[in-house]
CSV table of C-alpha atoms and ligand atoms in Angstrom, one decimal:
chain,number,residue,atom,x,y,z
A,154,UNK,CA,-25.6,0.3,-5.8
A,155,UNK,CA,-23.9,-1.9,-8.3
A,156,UNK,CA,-25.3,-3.3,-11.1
A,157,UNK,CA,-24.7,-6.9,-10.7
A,158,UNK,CA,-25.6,-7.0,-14.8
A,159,UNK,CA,-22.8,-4.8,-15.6
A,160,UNK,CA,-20.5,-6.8,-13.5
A,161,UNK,CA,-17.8,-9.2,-14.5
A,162,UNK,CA,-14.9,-10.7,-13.6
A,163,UNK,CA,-11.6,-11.1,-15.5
A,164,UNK,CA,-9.3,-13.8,-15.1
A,165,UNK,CA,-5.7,-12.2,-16.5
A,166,UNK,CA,-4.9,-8.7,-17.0
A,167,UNK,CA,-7.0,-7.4,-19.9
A,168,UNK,CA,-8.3,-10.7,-21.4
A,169,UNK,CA,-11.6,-11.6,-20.3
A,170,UNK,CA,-13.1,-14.9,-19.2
A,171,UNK,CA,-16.4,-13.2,-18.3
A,172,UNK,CA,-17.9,-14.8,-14.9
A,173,UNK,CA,-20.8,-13.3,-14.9
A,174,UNK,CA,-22.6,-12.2,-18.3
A,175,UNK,CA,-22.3,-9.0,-19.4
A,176,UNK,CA,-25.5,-8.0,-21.3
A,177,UNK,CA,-24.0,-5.5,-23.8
A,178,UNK,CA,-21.4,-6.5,-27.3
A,179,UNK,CA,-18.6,-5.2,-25.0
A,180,UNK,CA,-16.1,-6.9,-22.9
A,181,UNK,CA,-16.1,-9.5,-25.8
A,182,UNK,CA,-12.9,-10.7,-24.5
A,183,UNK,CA,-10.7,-7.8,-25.2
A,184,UNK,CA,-9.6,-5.0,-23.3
A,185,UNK,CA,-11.7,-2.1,-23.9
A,186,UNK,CA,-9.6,1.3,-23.6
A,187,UNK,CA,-10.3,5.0,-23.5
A,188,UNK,CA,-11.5,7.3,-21.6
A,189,UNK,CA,-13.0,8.1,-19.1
A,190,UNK,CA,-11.3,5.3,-17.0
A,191,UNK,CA,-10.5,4.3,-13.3
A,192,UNK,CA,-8.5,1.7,-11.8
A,193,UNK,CA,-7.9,0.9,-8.7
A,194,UNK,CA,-6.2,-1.8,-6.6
A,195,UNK,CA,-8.3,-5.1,-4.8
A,196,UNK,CA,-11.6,-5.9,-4.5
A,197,UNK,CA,-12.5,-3.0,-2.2
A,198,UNK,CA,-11.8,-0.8,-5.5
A,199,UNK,CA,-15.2,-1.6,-7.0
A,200,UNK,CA,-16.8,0.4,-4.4
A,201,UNK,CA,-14.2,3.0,-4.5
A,202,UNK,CA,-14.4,3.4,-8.5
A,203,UNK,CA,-18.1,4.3,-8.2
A,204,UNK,CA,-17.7,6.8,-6.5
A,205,UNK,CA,-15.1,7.7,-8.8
A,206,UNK,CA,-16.9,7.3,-11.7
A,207,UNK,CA,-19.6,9.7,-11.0
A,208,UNK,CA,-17.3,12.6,-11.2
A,209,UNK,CA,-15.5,10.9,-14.1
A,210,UNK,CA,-18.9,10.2,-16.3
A,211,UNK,CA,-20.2,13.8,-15.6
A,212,UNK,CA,-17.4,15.3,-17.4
A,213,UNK,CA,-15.4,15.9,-13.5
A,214,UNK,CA,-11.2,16.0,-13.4
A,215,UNK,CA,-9.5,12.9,-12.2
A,216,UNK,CA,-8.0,14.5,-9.7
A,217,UNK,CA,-11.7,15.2,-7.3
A,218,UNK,CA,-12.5,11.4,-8.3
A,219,UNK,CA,-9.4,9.5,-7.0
A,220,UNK,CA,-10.0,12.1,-4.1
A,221,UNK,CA,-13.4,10.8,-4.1
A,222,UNK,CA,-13.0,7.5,-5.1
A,223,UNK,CA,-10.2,6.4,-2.1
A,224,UNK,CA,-12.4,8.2,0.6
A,225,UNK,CA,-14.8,4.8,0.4
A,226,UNK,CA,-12.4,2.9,1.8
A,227,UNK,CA,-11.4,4.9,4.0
A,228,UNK,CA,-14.2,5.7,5.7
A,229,UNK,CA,-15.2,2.3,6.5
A,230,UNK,CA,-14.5,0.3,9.4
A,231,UNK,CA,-14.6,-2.8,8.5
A,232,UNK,CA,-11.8,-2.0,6.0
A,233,UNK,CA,-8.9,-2.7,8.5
A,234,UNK,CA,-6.1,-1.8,6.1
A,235,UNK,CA,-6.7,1.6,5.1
A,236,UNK,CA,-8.1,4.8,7.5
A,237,UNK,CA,-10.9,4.5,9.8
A,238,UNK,CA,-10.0,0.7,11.5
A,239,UNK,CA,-7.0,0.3,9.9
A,240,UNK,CA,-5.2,-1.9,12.1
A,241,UNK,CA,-2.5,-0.2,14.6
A,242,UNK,CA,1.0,-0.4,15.0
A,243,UNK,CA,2.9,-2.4,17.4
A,244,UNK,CA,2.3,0.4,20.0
A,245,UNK,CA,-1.5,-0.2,19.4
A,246,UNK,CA,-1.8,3.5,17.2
A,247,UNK,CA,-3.3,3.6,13.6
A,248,UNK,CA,-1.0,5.8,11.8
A,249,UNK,CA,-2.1,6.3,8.2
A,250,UNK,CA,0.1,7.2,5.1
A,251,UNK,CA,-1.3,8.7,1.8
A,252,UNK,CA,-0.9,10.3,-1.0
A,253,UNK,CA,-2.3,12.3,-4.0
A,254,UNK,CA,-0.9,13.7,-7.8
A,255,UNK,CA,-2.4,15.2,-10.7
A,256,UNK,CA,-2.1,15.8,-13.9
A,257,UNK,CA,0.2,18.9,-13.6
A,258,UNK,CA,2.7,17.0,-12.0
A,259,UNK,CA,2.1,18.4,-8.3
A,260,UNK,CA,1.5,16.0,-5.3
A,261,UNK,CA,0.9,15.7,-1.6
A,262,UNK,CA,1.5,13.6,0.4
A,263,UNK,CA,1.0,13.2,4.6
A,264,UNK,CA,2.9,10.3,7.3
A,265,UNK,CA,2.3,8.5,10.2
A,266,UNK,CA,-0.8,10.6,10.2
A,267,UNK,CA,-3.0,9.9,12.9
A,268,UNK,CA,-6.3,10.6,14.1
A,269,UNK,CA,-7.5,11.9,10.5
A,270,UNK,CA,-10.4,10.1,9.0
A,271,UNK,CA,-9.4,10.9,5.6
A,272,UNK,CA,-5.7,11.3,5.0
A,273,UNK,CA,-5.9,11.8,1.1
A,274,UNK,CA,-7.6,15.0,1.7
A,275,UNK,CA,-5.1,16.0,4.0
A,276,UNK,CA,-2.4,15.3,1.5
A,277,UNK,CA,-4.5,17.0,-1.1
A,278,UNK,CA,-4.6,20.3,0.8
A,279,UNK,CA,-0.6,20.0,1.4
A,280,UNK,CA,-0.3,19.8,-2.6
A,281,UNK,CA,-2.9,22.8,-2.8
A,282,UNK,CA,-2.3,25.2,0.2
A,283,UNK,CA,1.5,25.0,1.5
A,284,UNK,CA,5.1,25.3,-0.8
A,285,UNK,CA,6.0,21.1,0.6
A,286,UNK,CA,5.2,17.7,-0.7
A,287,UNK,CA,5.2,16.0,2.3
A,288,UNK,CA,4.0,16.7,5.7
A,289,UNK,CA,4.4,13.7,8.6
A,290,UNK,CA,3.1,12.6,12.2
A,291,UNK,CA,2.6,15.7,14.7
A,292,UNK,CA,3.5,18.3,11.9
A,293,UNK,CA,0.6,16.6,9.3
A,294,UNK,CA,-1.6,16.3,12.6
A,295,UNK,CA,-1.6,20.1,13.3
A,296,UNK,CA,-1.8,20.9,9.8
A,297,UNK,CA,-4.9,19.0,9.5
A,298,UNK,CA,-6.5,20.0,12.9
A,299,UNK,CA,-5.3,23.6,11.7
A,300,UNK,CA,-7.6,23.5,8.5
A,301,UNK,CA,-10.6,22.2,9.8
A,302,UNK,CA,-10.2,18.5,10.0
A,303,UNK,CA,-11.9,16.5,13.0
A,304,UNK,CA,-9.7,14.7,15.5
A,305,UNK,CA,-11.2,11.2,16.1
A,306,UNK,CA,-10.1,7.9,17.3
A,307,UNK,CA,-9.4,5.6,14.3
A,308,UNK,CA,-9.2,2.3,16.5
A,309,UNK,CA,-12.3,0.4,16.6
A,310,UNK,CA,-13.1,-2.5,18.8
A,311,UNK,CA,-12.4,-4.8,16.5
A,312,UNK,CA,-8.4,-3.8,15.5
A,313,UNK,CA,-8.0,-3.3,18.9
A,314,UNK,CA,-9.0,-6.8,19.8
A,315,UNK,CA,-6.7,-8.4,16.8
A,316,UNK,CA,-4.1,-5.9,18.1
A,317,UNK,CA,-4.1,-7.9,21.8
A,318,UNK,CA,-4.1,-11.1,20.2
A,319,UNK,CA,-1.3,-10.1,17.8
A,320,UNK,CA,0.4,-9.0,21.3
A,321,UNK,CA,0.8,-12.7,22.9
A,322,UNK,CA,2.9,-13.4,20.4
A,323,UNK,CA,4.2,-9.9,18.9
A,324,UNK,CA,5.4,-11.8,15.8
A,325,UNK,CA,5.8,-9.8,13.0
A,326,UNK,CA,5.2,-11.6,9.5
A,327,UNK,CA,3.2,-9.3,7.4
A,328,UNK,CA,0.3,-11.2,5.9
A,329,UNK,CA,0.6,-11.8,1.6
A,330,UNK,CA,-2.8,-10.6,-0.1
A,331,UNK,CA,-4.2,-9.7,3.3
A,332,UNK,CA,-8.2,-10.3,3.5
A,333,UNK,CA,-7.7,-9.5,-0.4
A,334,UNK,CA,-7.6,-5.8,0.3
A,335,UNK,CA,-4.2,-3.6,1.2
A,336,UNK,CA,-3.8,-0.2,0.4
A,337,UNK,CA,-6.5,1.7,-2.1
A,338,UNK,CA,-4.3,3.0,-5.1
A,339,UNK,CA,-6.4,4.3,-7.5
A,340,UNK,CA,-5.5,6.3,-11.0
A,341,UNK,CA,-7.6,7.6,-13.4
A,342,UNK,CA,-8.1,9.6,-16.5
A,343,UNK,CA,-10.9,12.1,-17.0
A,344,UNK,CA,-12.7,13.0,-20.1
A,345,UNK,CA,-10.6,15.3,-20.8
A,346,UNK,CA,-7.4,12.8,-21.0
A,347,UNK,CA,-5.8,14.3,-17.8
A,348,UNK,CA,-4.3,11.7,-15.1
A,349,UNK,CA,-4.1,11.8,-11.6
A,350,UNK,CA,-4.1,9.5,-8.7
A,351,UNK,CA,-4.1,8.5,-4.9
A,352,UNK,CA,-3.0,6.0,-2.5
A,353,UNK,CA,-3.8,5.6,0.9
A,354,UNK,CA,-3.6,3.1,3.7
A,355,UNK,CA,-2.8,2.5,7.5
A,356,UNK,CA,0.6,0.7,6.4
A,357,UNK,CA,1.7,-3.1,7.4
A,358,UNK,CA,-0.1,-4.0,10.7
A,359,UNK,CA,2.0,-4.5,13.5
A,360,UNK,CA,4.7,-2.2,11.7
A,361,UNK,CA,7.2,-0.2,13.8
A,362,UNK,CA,5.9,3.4,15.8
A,363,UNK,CA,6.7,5.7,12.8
A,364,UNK,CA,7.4,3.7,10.2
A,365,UNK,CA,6.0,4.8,6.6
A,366,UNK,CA,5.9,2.7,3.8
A,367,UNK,CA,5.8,3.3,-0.1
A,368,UNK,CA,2.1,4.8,0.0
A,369,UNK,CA,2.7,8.5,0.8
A,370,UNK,CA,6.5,8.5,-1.5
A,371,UNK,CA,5.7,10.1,-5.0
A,372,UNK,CA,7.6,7.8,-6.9
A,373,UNK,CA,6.9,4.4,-5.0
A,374,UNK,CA,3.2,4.2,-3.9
A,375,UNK,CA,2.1,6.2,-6.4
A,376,UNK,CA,3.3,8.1,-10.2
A,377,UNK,CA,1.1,10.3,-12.4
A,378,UNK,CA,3.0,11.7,-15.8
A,379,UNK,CA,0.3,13.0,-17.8
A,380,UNK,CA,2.4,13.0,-20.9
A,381,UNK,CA,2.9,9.0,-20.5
A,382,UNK,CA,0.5,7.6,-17.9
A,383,UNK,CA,-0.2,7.0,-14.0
A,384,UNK,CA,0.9,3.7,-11.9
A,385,UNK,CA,0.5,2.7,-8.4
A,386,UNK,CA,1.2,0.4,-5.6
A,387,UNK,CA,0.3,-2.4,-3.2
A,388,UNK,CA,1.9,-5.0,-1.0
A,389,UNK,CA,5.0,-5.0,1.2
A,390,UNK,CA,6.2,-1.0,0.8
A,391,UNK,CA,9.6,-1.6,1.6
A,392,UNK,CA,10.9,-3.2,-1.8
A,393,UNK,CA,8.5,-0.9,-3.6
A,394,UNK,CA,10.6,1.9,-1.9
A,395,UNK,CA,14.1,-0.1,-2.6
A,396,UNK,CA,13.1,-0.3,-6.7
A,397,UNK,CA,11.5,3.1,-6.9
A,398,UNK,CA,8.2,0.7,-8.2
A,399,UNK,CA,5.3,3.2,-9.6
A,400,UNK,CA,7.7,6.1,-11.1
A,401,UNK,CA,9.5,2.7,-13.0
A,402,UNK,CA,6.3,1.7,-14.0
A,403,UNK,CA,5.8,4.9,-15.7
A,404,UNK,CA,9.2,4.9,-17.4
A,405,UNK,CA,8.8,1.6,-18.7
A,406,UNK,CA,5.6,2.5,-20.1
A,407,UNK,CA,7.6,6.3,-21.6
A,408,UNK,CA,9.5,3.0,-23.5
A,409,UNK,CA,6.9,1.7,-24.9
A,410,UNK,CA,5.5,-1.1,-23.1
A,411,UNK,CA,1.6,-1.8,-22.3
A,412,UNK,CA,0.4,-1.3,-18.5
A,413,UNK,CA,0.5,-4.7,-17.9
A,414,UNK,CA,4.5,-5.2,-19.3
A,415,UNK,CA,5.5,-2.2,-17.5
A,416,UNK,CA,4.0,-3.7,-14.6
A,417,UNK,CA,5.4,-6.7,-15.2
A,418,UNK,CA,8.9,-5.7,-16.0
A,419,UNK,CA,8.9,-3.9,-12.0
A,420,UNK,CA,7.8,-7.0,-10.5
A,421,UNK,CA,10.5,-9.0,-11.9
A,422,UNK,CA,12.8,-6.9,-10.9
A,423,UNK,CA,11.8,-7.3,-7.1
A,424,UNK,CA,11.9,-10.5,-7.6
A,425,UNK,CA,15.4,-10.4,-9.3
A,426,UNK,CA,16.8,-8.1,-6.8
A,427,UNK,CA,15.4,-10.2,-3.8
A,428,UNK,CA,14.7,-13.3,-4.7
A,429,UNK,CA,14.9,-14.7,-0.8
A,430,UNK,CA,12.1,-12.8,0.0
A,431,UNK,CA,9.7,-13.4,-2.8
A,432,UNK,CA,8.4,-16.3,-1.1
A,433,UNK,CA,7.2,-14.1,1.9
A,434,UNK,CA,6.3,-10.9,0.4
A,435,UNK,CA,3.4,-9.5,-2.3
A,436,UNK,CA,4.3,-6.7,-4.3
A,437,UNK,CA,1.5,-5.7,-7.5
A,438,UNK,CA,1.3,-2.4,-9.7
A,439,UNK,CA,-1.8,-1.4,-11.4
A,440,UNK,CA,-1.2,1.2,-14.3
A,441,UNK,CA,-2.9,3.2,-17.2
A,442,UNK,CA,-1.1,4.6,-20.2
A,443,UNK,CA,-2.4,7.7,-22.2
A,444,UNK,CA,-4.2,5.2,-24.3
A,445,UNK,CA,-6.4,4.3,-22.0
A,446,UNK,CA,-5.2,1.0,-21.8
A,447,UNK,CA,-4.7,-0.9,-18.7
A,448,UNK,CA,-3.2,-3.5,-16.6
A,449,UNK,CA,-2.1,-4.4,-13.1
A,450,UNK,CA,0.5,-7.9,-12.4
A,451,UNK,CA,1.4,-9.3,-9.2
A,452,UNK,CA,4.7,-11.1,-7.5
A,453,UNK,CA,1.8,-14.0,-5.7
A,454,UNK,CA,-1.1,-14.9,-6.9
A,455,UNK,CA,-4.2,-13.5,-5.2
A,456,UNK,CA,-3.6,-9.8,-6.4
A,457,UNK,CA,-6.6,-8.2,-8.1
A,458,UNK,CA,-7.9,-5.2,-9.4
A,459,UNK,CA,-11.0,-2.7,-10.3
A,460,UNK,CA,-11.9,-1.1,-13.5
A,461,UNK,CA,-14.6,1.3,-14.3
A,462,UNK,CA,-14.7,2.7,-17.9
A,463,UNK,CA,-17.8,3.4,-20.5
A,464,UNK,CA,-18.2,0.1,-20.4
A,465,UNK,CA,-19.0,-0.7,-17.0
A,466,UNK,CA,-16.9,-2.2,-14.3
A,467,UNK,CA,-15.3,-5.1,-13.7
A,468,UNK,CA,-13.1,-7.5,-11.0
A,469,UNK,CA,-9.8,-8.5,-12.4
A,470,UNK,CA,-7.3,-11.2,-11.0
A,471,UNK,CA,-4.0,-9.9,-12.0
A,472,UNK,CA,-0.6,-12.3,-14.0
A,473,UNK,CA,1.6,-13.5,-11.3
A,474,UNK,CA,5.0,-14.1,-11.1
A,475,UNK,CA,4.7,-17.1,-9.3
A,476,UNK,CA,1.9,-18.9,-6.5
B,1352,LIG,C1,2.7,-0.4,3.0
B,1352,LIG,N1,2.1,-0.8,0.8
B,1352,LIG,O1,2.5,0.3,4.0
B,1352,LIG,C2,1.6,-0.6,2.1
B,1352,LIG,C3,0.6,-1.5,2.6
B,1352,LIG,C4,0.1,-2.6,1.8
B,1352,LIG,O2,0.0,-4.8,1.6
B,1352,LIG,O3,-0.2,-2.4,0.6
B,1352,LIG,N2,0.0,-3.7,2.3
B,1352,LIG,O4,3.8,-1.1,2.8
């Protein structure tokens, strides 16, 4: 369980207004960096990062604990944007997308994925045991089935029932900051200063049969460069796709900006690029540099993210570019 004493909440990316008191001298209203360290993205992260963090404080690689960590999530039903009750597609099927890269620069990543409690291990074993990146839909099925995983059905009650309702209209209008939790992205750095991370989620609800968005793309959902630092993404995948998001994250932090600027600096550039949209879409970025430093930023308001270091953990609401 959480400690509710080591729990706080963060108003602005790295600079405290501590919500609930936070009985040790940390936290003092400064970012505090090193390592070991996970982030991950929405509320729904402070679950995941425990489970992180117990590989992470008993000297484990970054790699098992975003595996770890992003399994929480995913596992649980009442999550309905990300594995197990994820909400289906148009055609009423949950078709997952997700990710995974460590510190050696290797990644996997499975597509339109259904049936598969637990995607990111899936992706994990096509980084670890085949000569691809990416395996999708019936392909990433058998590989899965192939190697032991357990066909099940991934629509609850529950999604289905929203599903029907979302039928008498079948309007499509993706939902900014849905029930404050999207995809899991989640990056970390192990004692040992190595990066990795994982993303994973059952896409936009409603989406089109076989569409994938920016989760399961090295480069959009998700970067690790262990010489520079690790980013990853939430919100609407397309224009995370369109500006390359995560993998420019990481660049702009190779140039020298903090986690939260390189974040920043992405987000304004969705918005530059597409400034019609920005009033309909949410696009955030959480990153860590080498540092151990932090940040995440958001295009709306309402985008927040989970930290776990030394320290203890804490709730952050991310800078926005606008309400
Ligand atoms: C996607 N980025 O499929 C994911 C889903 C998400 O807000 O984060 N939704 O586009």
């Amino acid at each position: 369980m959480l400690s509710r004493r080591k729990f706080i909440t963060q108003t602005s990316a790295g600079a405290a207004a501590l919500a609930i008191p936070f009985d040790s001298n940390s936290f003092s209203g400064k970012m505090i960096t090193g390592k070991p360290l996970v982030l991950s993205t929405w509320n729904f992260g402070v679950a995941a990062n425990e489970a992180a963090w117990k590989i992470l404080s008993t000297g484990g690689r970054a790699l098992d604990a975003v595996e770890a960590g992003v399994k929480v999530p995913e596992a649980d039903p009442k999550v309905t944007s990300v594995g197990l009750g994820g909400l289906p597609d148009r055609d009423g099927l949950v078709t997952l997308d997700s990710c995974i890269m460590d510190e050696n620069g290797q990644a996997g990543s499975v597509c339109c994925l259904e049936h598969i409690v637990h995607p990111v291990s899936v992706a994990r074993m096509v980084m670890e045991k085949t000569p691809h990146v990416i395996l999708v839909g019936e392909g990433a099925l058998k590989f899965a089935l192939d190697n032991g995983f357990k066909k099940e059905n991934l629509l609850t009650p529950e999604s289905e029932a929203a599903w029907k309702e979302w039928l008498k209209t079948s309007k499509y209008a993706p939902v900014i900051n849905f029930e404050n939790h999207d995809t899991i992205g989640m990056i970390a750095m192990d004692a040992n200063g190595n990066l990795s991370g994982a993303c994973t989620t059952s896409g936009l609800a409603y989406k089109m049969h076989g569409r994938v968005g920016d989760s399961p793309i090295i480069g959009a959902g998700l970067f690790v460069d262990n010489e520079i630092g690790a980013a990853t993404a939430t919100g609407h995948g397309e224009f995370v796709i369109k500006t390359a998001g995560s993998a420019m994250v990481v660049e702009m932090m190779r140039q020298g900006k903090s986690p939260v600027e390189a974040c920043k600096e992405v987000v304004n550039r969705v918005a530059k690029k597409y400034p019609e949209k920005v009033k309909d879409i949410q696009v955030a970025f959480i990153a860590i540099n080498k540092a151990g430093e932090y940040g995440g930023y958001g295009l709306h308001k309402g985008f927040n993210y989970a930290h776990y270091n030394t320290q203890g953990f804490a709730l952050t609401d991310a800078s926005y570019f606008t309400e």
